[in-house]
XYZ file of C-alpha atoms in Angstrom:
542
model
C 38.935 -7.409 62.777
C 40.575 -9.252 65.756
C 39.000 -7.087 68.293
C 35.743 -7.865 66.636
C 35.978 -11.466 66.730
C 36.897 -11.475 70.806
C 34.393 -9.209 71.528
C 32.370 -11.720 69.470
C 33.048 -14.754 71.709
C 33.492 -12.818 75.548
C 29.581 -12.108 74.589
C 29.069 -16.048 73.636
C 30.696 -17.392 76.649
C 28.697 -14.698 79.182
C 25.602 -16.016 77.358
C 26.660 -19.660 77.937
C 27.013 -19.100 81.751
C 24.105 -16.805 82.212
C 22.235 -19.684 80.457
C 23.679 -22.381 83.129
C 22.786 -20.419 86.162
C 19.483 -20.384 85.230
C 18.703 -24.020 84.837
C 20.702 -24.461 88.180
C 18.038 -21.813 89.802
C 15.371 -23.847 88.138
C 16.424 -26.973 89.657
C 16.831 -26.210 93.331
C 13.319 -24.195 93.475
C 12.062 -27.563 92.054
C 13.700 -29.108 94.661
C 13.115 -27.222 97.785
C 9.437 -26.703 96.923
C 7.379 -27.305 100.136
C 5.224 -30.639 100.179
C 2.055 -31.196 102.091
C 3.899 -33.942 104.414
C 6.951 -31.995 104.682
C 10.432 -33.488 105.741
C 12.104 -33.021 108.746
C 15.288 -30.839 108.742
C 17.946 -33.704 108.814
C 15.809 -34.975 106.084
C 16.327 -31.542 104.204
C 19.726 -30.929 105.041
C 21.331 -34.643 104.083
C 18.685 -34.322 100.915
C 20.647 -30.751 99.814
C 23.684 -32.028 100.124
C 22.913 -34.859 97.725
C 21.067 -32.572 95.730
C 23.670 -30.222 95.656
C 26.426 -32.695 94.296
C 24.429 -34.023 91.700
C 22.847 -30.992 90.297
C 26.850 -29.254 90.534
C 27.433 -32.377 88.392
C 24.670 -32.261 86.249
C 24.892 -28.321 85.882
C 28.853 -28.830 84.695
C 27.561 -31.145 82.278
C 25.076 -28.726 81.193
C 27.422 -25.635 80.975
C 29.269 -27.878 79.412
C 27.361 -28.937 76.473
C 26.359 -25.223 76.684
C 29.409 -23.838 76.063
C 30.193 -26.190 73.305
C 27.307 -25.151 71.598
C 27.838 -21.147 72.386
C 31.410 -22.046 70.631
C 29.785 -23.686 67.807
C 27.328 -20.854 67.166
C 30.120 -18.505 67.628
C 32.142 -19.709 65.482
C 29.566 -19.732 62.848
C 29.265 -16.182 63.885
C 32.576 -15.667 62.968
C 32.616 -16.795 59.844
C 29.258 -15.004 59.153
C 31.150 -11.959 60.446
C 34.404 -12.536 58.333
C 32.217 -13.157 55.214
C 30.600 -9.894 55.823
C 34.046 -8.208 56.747
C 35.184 -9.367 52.794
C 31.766 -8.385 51.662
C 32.389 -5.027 52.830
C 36.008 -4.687 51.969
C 35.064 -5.731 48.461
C 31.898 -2.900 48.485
C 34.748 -0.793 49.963
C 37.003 -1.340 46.701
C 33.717 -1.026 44.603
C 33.379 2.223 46.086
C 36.755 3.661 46.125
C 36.811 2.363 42.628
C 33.981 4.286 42.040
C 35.436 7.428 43.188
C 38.084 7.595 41.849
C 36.736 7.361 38.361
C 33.991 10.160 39.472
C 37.115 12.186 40.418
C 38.794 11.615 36.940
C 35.581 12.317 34.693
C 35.131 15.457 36.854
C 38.474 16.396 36.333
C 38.190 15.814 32.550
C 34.977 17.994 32.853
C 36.612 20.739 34.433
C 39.402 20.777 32.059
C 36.518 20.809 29.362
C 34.708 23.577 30.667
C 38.252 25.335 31.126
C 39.050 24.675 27.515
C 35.785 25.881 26.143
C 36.204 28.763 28.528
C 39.306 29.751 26.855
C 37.800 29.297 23.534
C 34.181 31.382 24.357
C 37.212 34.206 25.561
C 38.989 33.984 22.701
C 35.574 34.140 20.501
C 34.544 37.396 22.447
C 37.633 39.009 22.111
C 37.776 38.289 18.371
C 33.788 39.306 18.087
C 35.065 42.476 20.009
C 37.842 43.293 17.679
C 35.337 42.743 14.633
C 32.727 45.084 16.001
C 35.336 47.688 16.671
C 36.216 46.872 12.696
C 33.074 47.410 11.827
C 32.084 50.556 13.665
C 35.470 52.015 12.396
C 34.309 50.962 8.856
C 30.784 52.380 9.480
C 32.140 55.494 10.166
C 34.151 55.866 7.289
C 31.200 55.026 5.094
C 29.677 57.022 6.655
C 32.354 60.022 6.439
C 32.209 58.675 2.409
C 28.557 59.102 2.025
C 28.741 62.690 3.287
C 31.651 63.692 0.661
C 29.700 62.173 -2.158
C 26.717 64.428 -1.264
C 28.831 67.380 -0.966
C 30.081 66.543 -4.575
C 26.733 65.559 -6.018
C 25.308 68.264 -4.572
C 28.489 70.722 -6.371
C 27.625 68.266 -9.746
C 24.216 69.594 -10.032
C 25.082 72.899 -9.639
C 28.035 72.434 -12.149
C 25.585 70.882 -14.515
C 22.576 73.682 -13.978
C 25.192 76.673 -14.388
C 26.528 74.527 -17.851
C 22.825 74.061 -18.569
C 22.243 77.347 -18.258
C 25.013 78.563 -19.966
C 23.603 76.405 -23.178
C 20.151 77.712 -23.190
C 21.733 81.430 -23.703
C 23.980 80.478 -26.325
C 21.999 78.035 -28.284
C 18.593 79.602 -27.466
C 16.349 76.730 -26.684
C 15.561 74.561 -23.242
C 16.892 71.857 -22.485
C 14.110 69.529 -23.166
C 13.858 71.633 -26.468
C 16.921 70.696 -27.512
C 16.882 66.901 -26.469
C 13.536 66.555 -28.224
C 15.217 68.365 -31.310
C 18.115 65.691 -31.293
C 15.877 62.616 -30.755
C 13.914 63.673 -33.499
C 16.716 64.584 -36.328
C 18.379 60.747 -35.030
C 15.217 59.141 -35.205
C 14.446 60.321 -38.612
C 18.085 59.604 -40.061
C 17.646 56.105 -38.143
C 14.489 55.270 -40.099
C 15.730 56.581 -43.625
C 19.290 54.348 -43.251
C 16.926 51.808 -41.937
C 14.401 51.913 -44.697
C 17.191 51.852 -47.376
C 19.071 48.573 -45.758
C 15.716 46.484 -45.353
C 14.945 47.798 -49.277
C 17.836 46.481 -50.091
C 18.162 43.396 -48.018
C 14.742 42.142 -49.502
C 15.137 43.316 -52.967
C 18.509 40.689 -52.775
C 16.960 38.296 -51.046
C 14.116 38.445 -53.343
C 16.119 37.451 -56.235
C 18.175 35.258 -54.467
C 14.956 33.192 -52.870
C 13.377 32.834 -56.188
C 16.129 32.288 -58.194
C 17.170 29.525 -55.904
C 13.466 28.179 -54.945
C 12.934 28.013 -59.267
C 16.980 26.200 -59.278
C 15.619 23.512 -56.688
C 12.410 22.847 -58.107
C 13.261 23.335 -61.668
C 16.393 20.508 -60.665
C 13.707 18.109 -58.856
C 11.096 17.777 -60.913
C 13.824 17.254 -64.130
C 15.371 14.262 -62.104
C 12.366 12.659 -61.156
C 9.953 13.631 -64.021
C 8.165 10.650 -64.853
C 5.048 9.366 -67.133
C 2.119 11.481 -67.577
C -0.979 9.551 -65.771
C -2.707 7.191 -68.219
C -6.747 7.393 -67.288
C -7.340 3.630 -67.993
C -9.981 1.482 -66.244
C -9.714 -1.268 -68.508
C -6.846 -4.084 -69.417
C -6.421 -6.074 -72.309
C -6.168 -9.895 -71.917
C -4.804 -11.610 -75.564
C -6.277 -15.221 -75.846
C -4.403 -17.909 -78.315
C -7.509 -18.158 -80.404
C -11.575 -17.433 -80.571
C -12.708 -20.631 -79.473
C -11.568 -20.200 -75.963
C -14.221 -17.409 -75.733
C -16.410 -20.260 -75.967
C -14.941 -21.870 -73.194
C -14.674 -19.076 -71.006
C -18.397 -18.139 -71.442
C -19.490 -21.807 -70.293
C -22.797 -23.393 -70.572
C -25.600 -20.991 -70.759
C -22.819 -18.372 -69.715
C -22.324 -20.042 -66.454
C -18.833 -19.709 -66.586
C -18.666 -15.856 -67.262
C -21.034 -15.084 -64.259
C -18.857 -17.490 -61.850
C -15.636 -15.550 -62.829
C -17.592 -12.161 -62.521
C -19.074 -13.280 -59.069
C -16.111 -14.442 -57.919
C -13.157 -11.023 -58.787
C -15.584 -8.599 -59.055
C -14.836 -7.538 -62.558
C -16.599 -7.196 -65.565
C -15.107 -9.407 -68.238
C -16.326 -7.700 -71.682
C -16.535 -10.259 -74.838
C -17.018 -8.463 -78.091
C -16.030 -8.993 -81.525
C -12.308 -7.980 -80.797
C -10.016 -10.997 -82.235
C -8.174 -12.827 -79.937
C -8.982 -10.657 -77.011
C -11.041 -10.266 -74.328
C -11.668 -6.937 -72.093
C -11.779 -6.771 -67.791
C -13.531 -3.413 -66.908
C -12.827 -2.293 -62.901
C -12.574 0.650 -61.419
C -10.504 -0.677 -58.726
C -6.783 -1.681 -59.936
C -6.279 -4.088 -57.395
C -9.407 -6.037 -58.293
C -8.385 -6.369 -61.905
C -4.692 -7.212 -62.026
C -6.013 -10.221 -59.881
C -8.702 -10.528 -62.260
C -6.676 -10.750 -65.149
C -4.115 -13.276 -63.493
C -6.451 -15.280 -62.697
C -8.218 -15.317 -66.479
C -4.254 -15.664 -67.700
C -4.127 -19.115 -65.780
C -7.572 -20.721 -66.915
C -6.130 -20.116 -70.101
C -3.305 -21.430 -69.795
C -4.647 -24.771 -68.236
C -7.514 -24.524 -70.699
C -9.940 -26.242 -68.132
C -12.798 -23.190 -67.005
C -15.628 -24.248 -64.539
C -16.518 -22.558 -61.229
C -13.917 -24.688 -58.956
C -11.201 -23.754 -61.241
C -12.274 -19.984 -61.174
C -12.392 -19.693 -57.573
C -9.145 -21.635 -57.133
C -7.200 -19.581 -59.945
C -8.645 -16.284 -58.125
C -7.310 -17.499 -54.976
C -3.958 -17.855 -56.148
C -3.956 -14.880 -58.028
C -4.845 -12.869 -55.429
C -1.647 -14.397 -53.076
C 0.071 -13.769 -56.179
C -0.390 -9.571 -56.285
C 0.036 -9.703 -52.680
C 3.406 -10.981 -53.331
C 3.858 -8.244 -56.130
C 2.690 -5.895 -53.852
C 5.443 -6.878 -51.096
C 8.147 -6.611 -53.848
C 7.159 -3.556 -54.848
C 7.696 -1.951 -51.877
C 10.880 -3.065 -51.146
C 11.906 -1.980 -54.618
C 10.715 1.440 -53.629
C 12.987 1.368 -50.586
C 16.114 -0.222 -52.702
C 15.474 2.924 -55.119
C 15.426 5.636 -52.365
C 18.290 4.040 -50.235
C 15.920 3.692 -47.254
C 16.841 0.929 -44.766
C 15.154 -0.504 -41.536
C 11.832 0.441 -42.110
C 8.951 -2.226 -40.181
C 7.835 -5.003 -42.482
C 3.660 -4.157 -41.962
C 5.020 -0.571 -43.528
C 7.048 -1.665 -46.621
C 4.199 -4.066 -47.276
C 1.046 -1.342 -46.973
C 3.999 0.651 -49.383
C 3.415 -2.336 -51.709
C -0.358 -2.189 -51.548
C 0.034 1.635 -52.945
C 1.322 0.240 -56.389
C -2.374 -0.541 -57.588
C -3.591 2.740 -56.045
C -4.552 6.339 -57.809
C -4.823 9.857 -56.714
C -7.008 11.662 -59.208
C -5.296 9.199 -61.704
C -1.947 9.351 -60.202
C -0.402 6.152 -59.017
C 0.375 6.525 -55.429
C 3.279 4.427 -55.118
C 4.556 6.361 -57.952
C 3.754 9.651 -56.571
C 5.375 8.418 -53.267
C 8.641 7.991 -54.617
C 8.792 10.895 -56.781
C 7.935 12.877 -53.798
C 10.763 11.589 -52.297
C 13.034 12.013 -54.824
C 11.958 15.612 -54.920
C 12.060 16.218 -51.043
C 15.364 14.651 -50.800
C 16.863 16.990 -53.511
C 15.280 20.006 -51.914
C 17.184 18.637 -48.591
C 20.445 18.711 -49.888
C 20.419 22.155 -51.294
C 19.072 23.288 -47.998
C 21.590 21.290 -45.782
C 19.625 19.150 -43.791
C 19.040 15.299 -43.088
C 18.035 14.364 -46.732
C 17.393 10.548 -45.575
C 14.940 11.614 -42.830
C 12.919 14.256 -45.427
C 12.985 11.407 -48.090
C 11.205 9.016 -45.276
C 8.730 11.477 -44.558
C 7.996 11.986 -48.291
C 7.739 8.578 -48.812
C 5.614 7.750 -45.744
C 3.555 10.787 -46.213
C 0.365 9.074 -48.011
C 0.662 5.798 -46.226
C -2.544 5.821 -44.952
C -4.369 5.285 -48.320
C -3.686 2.187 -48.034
C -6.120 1.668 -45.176
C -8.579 4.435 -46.279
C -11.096 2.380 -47.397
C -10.720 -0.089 -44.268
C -10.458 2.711 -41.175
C -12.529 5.927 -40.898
C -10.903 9.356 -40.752
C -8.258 11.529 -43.293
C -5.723 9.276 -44.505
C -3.389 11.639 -42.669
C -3.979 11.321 -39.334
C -4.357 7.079 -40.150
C -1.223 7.181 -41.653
C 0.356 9.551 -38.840
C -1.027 6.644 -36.538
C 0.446 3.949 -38.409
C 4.138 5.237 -38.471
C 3.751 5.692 -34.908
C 2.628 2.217 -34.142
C 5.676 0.980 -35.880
C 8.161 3.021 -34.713
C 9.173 5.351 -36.899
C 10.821 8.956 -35.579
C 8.651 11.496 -34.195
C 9.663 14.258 -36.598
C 8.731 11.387 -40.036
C 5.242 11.009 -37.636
C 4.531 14.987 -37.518
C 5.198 15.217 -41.009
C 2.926 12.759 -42.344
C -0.483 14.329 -39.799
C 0.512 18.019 -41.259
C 1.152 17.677 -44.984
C -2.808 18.490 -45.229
C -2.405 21.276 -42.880
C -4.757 19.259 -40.124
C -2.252 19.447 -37.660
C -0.293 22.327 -37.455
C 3.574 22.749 -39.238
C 5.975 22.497 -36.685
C 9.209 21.191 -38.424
C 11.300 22.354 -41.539
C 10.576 18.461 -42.758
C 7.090 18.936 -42.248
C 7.243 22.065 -44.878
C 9.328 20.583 -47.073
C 7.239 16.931 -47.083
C 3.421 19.313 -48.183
C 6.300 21.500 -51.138
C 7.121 17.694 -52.441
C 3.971 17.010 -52.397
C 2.550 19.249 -54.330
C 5.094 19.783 -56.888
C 4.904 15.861 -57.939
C 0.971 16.280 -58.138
C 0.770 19.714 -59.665
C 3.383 18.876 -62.531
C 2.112 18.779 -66.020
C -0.323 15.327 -66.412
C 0.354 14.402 -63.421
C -3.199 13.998 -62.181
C -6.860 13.806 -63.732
C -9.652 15.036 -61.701
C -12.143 13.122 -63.489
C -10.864 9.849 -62.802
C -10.487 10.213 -59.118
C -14.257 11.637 -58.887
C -15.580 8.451 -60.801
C -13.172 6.001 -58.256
C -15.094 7.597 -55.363
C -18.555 7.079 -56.922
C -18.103 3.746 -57.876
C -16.371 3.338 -54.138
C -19.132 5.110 -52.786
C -21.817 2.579 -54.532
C -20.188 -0.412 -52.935
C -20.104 1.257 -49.597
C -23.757 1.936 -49.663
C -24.626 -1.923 -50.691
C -21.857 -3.027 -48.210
C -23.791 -1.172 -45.146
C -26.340 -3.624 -45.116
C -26.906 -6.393 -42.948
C -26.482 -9.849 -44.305
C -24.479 -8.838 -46.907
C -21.308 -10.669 -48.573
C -19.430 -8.864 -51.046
C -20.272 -6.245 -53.148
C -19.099 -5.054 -57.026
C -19.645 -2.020 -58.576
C -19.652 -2.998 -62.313
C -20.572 -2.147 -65.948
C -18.544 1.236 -65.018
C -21.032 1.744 -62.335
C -24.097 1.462 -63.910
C -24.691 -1.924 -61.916
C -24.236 -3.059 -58.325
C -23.876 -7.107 -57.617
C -24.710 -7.659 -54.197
C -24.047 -11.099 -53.081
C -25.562 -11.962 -49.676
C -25.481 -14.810 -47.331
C -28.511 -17.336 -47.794
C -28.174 -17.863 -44.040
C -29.143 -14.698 -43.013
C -31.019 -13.439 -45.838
C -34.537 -15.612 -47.073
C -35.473 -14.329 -51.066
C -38.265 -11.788 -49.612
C -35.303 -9.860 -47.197
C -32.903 -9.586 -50.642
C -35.550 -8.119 -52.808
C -35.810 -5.356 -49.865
C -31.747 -5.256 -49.647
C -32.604 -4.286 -53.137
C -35.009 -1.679 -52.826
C -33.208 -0.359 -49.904
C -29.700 -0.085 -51.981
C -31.779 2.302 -54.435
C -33.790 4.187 -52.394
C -30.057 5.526 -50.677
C -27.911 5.714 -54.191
C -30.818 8.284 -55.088
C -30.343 10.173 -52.476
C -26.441 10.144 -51.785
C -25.631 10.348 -55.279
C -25.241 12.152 -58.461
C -24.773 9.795 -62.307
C -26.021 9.845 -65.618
C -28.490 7.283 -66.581
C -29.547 4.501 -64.105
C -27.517 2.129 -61.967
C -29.399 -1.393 -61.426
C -28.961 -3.188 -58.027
C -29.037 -6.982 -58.667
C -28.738 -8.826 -55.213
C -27.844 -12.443 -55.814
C -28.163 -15.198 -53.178
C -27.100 -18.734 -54.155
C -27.215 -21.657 -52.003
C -24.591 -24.314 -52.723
C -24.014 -28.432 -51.368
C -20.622 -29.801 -51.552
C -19.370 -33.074 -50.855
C -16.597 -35.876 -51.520
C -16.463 -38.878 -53.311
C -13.641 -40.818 -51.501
């Protein structure tokens, strides 16, 4: 670096003095330059001599300032120079730096590659050693394979000369003989077979019935109930004849109010102390006769009062209905079942079956189903549910189209009830097909509690369903209000609303109401339609 930095400043100070020269050059050509009125030559000669001191003079002061300068820039140079000396010493570290970490990775790579080397040698050698393994082993399979077809090949003959040997002695073929044997085994099979199944359904036979007649000899003498009473009529005892009086009313204005109003005949003969309510529908005249037991009791009968009484009445059976279900559940020992269920339960307890009660028949089918459960070994609480829930959907027959089945199926699904108690309840009429032991044992309950002795009346049910069908027919109509099958069906009370129906559109309703009962129908006698339509005005004195 020192060499650099002389070398540096001989080459600044040449510069300098080449530089000074050259102005002095300048100068004297300046000076000697020939004019037009030229000296003389003592003229020229004392005028160069001046000239000469000065300029010397002026040229030292020149070089001077020159060199000053050239030492100035040069030593700017210098430092220039050492700060690109460092810069380069420092790339120079940089690079050495550089390499020698190059040299280390590529030492780490070689001893990498040198490693895996090893390794990809030792992995040959091993894959040699394991195909000479294998070729050794192939061969001695291979050796094996040979041997066994010597021997198979000394088995066959073996077996033809034993064959062969058998035919002579025994005097048949081979596939003589095996067709012999299959036939004398196949023939003893079938005769022991014949005689175990013979005997294995002659005992279960008399086991199946003996125990089928055990459980439903045992279920229908625990739950044997009351033989089905065929009564359309109740019997209401008044404390004396004169409140037949009142309960007629003026011109018999009370009677038709109370009539209009349930939807029941109420029969007034010459029976002391008693009056008769005729319905075909139980419901309509339990309310019916509650609400005749309070007039009497309060002793004050007018329209008002009628249509109040009913009103409570009917709040009243719903009540009865609501504890009647839950007494059904308290008898059976079923818990947590949905509130909407135990109440449509309730609703069952005015309801018949070809003269059956329903709620009735419910629970003795449960009763029944539950028994046959524990003798059989299975969930007797789940096959008593499905009993019980099994004709559910009576309760909304009259309300929802389709078989009360399938309704009721729908119901207990809506409210939760187990899948198998669901299945149960759609099959017991075989429209869905039996899937489940429950299922089988909920249509046997079934029919045991309806097919006992006076258990059901045919006759009954078939007049229910005329007398429903009649109010169906006069309920189809538009404009119509409520409708009542009575004097046992041989009269329909249509009440319609004087909104939508003027007196000329009733006495068609009429007509109409007729025309279909002829045709959809079969009855004794005649049935007269009477369509009513009655305006009323209310207001309050206050």
């Amino acid at each position: 670096m020192d060499m650099t930095i002389v070398i540096v400043l001989a080459v600044a100070v040449l510069l300098a003095a080449f530089v000074a020269i050259g102005a002095l050059l300048v100068l004297l050509l300046r000076r000697t330059a020939p004019k037009e009125t030229g000296p003389t030559a003592e003229q020229i000669a004392q005028l160069k001599a001046e000239l000469t001191e000065k300029e010397l003079e002026q040229a030292r002061k020149d070089a001077d300032e020159i060199r000053v300068k050239a030492e100035g820039e040069a030593g700017e140079i210098v430092r220039k120079s050492e700060a690109l000396v460092e810069s380069a010493a420092l790339m120079r570290r940089e690079v050495e730096e550089e390499s020698r970490i190059l040299k280390n990775e590529l030492k780490e790579l070689r001893a990498d590659l040198e490693r895996r080397e090893n390794r990809l040698g030792e992995r040959e050698q091993r894959l040699d050693e394991e195909a000479r393994r294998q070729s050794e082993r192939a061969r001695k399979l291979a050796e094996t394979e040979t041997e066994l077809a010597d021997r198979r090949v000394e088995l066959d003959q073996v077996a033809e000369k034993r064959r062969q040997i058998l035919e002579r002695v025994a005097g048949l073929t081979a596939e003589q003989a095996k067709t012999e044997l299959v036939k004398e085994i196949e023939n003893q099979a079938k005769r022991e077979a014949a005689l175990i199944v013979r005997e294995i359904e002659g005992d279960a036979r008399k086991e199946g019935e003996k125990r089928a007649c055990k459980i439903v000899t045992l279920a229908v003498q625990r739950v044997a109930t009351e033989q089905t009473a065929e009564s359309v009529v109740s019997v209401l005892h008044l404390p004396g004849d004169e409140m037949k009086g009142r309960i007629i009313g003026r011109e018999g204005r009370n009677i038709r109010a109370f009539e209009s109003t349930t939807g029941v005949n109420l029969i007034i003969d010459d029976t002391p102390e008693a009056v008769l309510l005729s319905c075909f529908d139980p419901v309509r005249r339990e309310t019916a006769r509650l609400t005749l037991e309070k007039l009497v009791l309060d002793g004050r009968i007018h329209p008002q009062r009628i249509e109040e009484a009913y009103e409570r009445s009917k709040a009243e059976v719903q009540d009865l209905c609501v504890r009647a279900g839950e007494d059904a559940l308290v008898e059976l020992g079923i818990t947590d079942m949905h509130p909407e269920l135990v109440t449509l339960l309730g609703q069952l307890r005015y309801r018949t079956s070809y003269g059956q009660n329903v709620l009735k028949h419910l629970i003795e089918s449960a009763h029944i189903a539950g028994i046959m459960a524990s003798e059989l070994r299975l969930d007797r609480n789940l096959v008593k549910r499905c009993a019980l829930l099994h004709d559910i959907g009576k309760a909304l027959t009259h309300e929802v189209e389709g078989s009360h089945a399938l309704i009721g199926a729908e119901i207990a699904r809506r409210y939760g009830e187990h899948e198998d108690v669901v299945h149960a309840i759609e099959a017991h009429h075989n429209e869905v097909e039996v899937r489940t032991v429950e299922a089988v044992l909920t249509q046997a309950a079934d029919a045991i509690s309806g097919s006992r002795p006076g258990a059901r009346r045919e006759s009954l049910e078939a007049y229910v369903k005329r007398l429903e069908r009649l109010e169906e027919i006069a309920q189809s109509f538009e404009g119509v209000d409520k409708v009542f099958a009575m004097q046992a069906g041989r009269e329909i009370r249509v009440m319609v609303r004087p909104d939508n129906v003027d007196d000329i559109q009733a006495q068609v309703i009429a007509r109409d109401v007729a025309k279909q009962v002829e045709e959809e129908l079969t009855y004794p006698g005649q049935i007269r339609i009477t369509v009513v339509r009655e305006s009323r005005a209310t207001e309050f004195a206050r």
